Coordinates of C-alpha atoms and ligand atoms in Angstrom, one line a residue:
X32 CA 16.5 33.1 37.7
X33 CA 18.4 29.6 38.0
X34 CA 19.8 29.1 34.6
X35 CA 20.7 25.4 33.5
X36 CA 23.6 24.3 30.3
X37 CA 22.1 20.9 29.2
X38 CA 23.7 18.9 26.6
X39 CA 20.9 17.1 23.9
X40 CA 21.5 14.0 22.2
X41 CA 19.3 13.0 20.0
X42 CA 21.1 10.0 18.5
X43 CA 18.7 7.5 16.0
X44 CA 15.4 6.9 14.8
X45 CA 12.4 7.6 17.1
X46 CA 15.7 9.7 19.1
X47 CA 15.5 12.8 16.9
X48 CA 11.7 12.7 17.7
X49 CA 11.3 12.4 21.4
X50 CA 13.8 14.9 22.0
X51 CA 12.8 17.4 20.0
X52 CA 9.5 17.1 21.7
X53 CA 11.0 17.1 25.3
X54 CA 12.5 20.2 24.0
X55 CA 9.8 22.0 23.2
X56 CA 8.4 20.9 26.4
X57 CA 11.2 22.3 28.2
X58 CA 11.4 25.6 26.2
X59 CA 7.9 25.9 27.1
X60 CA 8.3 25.6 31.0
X61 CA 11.1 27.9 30.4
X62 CA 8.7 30.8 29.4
X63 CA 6.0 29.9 32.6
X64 CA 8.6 29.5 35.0
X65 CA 11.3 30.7 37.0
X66 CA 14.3 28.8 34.7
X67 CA 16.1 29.0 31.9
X68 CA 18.2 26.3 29.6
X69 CA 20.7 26.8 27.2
X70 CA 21.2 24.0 24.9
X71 CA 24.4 22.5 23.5
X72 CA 23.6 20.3 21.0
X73 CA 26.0 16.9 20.4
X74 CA 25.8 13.6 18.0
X75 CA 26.1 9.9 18.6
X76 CA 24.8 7.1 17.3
X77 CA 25.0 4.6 14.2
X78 CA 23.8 7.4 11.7
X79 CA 26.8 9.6 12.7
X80 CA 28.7 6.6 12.5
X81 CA 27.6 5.9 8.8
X82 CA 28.5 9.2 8.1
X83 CA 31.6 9.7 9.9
X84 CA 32.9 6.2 10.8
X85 CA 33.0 7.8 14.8
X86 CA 29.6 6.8 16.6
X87 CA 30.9 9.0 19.3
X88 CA 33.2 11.9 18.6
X89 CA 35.5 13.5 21.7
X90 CA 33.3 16.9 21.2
X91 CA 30.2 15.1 22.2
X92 CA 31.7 13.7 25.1
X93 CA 33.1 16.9 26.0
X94 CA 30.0 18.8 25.8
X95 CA 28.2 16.1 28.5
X96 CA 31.6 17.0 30.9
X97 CA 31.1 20.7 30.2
X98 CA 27.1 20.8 31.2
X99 CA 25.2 20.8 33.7
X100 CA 23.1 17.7 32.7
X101 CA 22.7 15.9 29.4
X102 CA 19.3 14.3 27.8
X103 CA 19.9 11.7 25.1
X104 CA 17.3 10.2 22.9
X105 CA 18.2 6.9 21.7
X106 CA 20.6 5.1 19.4
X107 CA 20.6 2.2 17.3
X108 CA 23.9 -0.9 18.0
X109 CA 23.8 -3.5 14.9
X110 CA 23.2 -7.2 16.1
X111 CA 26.1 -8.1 13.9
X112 CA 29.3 -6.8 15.0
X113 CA 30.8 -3.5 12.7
X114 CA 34.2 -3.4 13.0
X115 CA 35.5 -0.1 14.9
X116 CA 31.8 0.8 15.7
X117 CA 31.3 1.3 19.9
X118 CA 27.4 1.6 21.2
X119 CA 27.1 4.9 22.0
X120 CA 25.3 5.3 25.4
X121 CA 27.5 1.8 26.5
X122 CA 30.5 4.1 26.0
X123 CA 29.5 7.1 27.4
X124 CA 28.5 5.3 30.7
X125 CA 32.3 3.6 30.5
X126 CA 34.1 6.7 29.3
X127 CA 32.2 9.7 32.1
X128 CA 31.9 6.4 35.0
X129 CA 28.2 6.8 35.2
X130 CA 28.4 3.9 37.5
X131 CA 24.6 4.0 38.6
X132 CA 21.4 3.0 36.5
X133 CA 18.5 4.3 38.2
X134 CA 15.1 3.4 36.9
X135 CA 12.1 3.8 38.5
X136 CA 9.0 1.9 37.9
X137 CA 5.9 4.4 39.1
X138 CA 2.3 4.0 38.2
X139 CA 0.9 5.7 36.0
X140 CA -2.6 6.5 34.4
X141 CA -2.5 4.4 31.3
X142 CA -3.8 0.8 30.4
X143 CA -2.4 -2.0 32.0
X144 CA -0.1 0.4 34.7
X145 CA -0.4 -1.6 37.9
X146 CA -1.7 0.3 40.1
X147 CA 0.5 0.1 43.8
X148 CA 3.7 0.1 41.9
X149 CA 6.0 2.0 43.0
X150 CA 9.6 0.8 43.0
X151 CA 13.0 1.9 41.5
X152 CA 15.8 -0.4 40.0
X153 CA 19.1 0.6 40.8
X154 CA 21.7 -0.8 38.1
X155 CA 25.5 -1.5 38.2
X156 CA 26.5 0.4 34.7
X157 CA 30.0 0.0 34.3
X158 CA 31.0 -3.6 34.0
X159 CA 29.1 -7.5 34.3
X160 CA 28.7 -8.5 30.7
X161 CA 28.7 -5.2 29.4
X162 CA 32.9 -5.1 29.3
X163 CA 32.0 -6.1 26.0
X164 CA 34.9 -8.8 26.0
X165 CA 34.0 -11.7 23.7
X166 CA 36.0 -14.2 21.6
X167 CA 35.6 -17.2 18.9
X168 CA 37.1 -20.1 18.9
X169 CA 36.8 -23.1 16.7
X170 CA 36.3 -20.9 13.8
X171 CA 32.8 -19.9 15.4
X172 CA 31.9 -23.1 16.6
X173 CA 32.2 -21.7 20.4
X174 CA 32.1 -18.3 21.6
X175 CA 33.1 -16.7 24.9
X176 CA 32.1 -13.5 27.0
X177 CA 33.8 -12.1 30.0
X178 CA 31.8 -11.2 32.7
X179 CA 33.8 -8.2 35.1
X180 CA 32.9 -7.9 38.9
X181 CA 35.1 -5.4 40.9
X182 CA 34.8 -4.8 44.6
X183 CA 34.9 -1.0 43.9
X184 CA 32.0 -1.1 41.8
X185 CA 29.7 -3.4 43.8
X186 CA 30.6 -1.1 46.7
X187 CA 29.7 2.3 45.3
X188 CA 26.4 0.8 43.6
X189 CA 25.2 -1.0 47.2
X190 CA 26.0 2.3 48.3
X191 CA 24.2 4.3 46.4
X192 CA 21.0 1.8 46.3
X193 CA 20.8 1.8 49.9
X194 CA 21.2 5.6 50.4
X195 CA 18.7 6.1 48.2
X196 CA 16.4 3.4 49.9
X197 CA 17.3 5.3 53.2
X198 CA 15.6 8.4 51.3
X199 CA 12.5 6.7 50.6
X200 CA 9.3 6.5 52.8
X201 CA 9.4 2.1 53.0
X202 CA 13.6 2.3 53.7
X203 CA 13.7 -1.8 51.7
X204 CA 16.4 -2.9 49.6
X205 CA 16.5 -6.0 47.5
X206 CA 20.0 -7.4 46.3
X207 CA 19.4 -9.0 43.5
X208 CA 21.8 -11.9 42.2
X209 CA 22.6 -15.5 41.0
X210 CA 25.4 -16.4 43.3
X211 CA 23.7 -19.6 43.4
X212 CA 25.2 -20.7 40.3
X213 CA 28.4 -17.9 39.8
X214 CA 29.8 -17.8 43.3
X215 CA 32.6 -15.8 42.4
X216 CA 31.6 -13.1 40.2
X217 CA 27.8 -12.6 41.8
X218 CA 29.2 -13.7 45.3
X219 CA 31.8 -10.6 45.3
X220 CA 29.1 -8.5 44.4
X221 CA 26.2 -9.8 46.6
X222 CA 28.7 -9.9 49.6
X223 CA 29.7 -6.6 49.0
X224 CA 26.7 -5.0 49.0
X225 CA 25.5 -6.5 51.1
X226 CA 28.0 -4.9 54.0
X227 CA 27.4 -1.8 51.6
X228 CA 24.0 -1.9 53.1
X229 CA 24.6 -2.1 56.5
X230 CA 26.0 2.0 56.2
X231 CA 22.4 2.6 56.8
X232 CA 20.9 0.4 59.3
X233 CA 17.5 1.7 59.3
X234 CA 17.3 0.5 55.7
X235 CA 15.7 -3.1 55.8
X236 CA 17.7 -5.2 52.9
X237 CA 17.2 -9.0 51.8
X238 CA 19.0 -10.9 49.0
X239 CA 16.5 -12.2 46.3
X240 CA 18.0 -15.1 43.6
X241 CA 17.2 -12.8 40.0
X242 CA 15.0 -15.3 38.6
X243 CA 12.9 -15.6 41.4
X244 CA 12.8 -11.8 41.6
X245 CA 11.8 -11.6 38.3
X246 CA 8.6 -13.9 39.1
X247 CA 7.8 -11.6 42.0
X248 CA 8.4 -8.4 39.9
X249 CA 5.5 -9.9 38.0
X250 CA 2.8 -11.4 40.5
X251 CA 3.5 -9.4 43.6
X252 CA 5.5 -6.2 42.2
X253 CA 4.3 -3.6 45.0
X254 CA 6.3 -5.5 47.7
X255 CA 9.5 -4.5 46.5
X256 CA 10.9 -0.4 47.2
X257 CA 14.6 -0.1 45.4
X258 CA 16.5 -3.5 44.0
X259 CA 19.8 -3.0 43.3
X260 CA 21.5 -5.7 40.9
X261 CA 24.3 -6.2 37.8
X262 CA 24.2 -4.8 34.6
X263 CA 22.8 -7.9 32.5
X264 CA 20.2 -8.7 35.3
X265 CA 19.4 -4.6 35.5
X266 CA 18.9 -4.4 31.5
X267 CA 16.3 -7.2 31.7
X268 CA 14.0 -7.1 34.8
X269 CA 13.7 -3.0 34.1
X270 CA 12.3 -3.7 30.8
X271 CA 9.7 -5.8 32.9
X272 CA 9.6 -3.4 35.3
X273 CA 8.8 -0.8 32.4
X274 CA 6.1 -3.4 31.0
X275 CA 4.4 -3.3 34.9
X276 CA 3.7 0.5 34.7
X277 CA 2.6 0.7 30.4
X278 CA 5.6 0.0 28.8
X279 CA 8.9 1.5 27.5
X280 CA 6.5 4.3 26.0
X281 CA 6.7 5.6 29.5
X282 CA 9.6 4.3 31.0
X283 CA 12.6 6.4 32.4
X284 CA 16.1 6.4 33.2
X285 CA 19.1 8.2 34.9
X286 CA 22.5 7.2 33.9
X287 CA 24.7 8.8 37.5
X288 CA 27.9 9.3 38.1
X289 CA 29.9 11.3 40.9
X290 CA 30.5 14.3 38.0
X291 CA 28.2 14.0 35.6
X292 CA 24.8 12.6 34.3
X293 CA 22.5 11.8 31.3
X294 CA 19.3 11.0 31.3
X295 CA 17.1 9.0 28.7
X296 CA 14.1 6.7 28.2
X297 CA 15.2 3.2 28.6
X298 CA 13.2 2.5 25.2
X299 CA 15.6 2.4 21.9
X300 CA 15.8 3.9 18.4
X301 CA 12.5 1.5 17.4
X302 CA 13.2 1.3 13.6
X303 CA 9.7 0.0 12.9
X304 CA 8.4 3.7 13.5
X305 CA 11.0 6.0 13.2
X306 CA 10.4 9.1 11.2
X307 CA 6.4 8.8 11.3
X308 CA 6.0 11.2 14.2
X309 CA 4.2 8.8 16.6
X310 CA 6.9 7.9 18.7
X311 CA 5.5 8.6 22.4
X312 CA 7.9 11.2 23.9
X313 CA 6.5 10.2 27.6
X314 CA 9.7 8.7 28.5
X315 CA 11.7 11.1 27.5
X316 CA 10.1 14.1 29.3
X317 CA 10.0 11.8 32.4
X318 CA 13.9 11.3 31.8
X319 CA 13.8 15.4 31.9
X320 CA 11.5 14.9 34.9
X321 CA 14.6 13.1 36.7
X322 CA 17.1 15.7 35.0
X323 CA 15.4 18.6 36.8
X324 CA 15.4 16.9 39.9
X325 CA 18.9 16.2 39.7
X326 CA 20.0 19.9 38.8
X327 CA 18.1 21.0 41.6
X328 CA 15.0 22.1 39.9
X329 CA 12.6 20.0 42.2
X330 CA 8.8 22.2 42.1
X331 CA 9.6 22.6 38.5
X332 CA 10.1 18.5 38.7
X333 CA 7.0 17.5 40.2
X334 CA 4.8 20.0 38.3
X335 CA 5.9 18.3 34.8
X336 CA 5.5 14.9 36.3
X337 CA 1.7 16.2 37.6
X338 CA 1.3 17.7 33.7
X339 CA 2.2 14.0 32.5
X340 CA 0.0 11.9 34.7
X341 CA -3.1 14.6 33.4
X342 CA -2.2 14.5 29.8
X343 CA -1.8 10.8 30.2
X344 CA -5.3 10.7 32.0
X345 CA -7.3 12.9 29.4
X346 CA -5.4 12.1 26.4
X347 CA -5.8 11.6 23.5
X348 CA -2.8 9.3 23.5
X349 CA -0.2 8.2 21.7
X350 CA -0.6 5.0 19.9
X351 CA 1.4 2.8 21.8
X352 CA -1.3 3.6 24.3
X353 CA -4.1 3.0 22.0
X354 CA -4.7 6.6 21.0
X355 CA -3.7 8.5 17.8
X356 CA -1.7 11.5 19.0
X357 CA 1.1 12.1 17.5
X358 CA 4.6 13.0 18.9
X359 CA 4.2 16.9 19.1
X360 CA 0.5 16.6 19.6
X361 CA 1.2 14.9 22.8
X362 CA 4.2 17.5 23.9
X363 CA 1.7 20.2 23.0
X364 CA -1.0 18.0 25.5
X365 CA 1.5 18.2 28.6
X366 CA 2.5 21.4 28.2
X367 CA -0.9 22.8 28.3
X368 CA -1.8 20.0 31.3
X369 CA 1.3 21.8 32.8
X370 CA 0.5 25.5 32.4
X371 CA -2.9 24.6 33.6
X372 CA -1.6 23.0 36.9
Ligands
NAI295 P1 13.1 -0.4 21.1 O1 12.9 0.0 22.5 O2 13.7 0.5 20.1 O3 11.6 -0.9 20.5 C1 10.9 -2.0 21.0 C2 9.4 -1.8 20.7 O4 8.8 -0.8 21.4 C3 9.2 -1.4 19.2 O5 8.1 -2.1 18.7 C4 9.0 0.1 19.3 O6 8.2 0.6 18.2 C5 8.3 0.2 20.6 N1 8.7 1.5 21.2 C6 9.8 1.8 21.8 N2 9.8 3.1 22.2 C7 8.6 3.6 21.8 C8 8.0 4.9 22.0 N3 8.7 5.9 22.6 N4 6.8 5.1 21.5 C9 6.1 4.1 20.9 N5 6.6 2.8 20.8 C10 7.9 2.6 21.2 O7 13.9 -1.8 21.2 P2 14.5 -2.7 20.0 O8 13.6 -2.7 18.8 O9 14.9 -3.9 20.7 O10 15.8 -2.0 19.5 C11 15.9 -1.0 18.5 C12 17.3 -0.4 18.5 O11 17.5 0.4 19.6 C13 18.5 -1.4 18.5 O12 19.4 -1.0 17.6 C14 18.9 -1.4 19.9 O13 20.3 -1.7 20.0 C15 18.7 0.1 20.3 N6 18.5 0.3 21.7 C16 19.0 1.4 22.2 C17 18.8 1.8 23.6 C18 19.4 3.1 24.0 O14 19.8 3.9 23.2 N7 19.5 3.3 25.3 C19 18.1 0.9 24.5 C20 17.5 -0.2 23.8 C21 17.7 -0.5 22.5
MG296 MG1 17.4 -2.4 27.7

């Protein structure tokens, strides 16, 4: 029996929710199949901040270098700025070099899922806007943000876009830029990978300006196979991407690095319904979908993704998706769908 150390986060809000009910799910696999987990449990967020004044203590990150995988629920970043607070999932990409943001887009069984979409965005997690670097000057009158493109990260994000484009049956890559307008800072990384690229030729790539991507993304979506882009421009068109297949209820994500890896919904803490219990844990167990894959766990993979799709098909929902099942209701609902398949 293969037998898997996974780190869970649960972080804020709807966070403490969804992974408790991916947990269940997973304990629950654990008993049918031919795995086992053992859990180390870890804090982040802005309630751990309140409490502490650290959003994310050394342990925690410790406990995602000393397993095999982690999955993280979400947490809450203020608008405003909080002196000495750090966003915890920002940092933990920064601080373990999970350089790559992989988020696939896949259809799914639920109102307004396109059907024929089947795509995966492939963001640069490390630097762009998300340095975090901004000033004021003119006692607030103007405000400025750094924007950080390295060669070494557009490289080893082309990289990995096109390899994983090589891996997939339609082998197309879209680059995805405004060098347009920034020559410099979206040049270095377009140019890059594009000769990234080029390491596999059978892989057929073309540069696409982001804004006119993002019109595509919305009236022709199944055209495009993996689109690799920058962090800012990544955040954005994968929420759309998200809102193509039935929205961030559903929609997964795989934070990758060359030693380690978590793996959450790209939703966030959603405030306006923590705590009720209907927080749809979809995305969540579909993060743990990508988790098992990625700890080698592949059959165990694609029978939880089958158990989605039915439980998803026969419902009853959560509401998001215009049912009333709650958060462990649904959990309960895939795990049957699961032990049924
Ligand atoms: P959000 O994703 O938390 O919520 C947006 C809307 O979608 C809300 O109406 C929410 O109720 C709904 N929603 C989200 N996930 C849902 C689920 N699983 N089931 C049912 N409905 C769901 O985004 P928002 O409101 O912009 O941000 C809230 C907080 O989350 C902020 O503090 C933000 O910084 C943080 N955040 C954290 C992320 C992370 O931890 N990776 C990602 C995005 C936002
Ligand atoms: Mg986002």
């Amino acid at each position: 029996m293969a037998k898997h150390a996974i780190t869970l986060i649960e972080g804020d809000g709807i966070g403490h929710e969804v992974i408790r009910a991916a947990r269940t799910v997973l304990e629950g696999i654990q008993v049918t199949g031919e795995l086992e987990f053992s859990w180390l449990e870890a804090h982040a967020g802005w309630e751990l901040f309140e409490r502490t004044g650290n959003s994310i203590p050394d342990e925690t990150l410790e406990a995602v270098r000393a397993t095999e995988a982690t999955l993280f629920g979400a947490a809450t970043s203020p608008s405003a700025k909080v002196p000495g607070f750090r966003g915890a999932i920002r940092h933990m990409r920064r601080a373990l070099d999970l350089y790559a943001n992989v988020r696939p887009a896949v259809h799914h069984p639920v109102p307004g899922s396109r059907a024929g979409v089947n795509l995966v965005i492939v963001r640069e997690n490390t630097e762009g806007l998300y340095v975090e670097q901004e000033r004021t000057y003119m006692n607030g009158e103007m405000a400025i943000a750094d924007t950080v493109i390295t060669r070494r990260a557009s490289q080893r994000i082309g990289e990995y876009a096109v390899k994983l484009a090589s891996s997939r049956q339609r082998k197309t890559l879209h680059i995805a830029h405004k060098a347009n307008v920034l020559p410099m800072t979206q040049g270095l990384f377009l140019n890059t990978a594009r000769k990234a690229a080029t390491l596999f030729p059978e892989v057929s790539t073309r540069d696409i300006i982001i804004d006119n991507c993002a019109m595509q993304l919305v009236t022709r979506p199944e055209q495009f196979d993996v689109i690799v882009t920058t962090n800012l421009f990544g955040d954005i068109i994968s929420d759309l991407t998200a809102g193509l297949v039935g929205g961030l209820g559903i929609a997964a994500s795989a934070n990758i690095g060359d030693e380690h890896a978590i793996f959450e919904s790209v939703h966030g803490s959603a405030p306006d319904i923590a705590g009720q219990g209907i927080a749809n844990p979809t995305a969540t167990i579909l993060a743990a979908v990508l988790m098992l894959r990625h700890i080698g766990e592949a059959a165990t993979a694609d029978r939880l993704e089958r158990a989605v799709d039915t439980a998803l098909e026969h419902g009853p929902r959560t509401r998001d998706l215009g049912g009333s099942s709650s958060t462990s209701e649904f959990a309960s609902t895939i795990l049957e769908a699961y032990r049924g398949a």
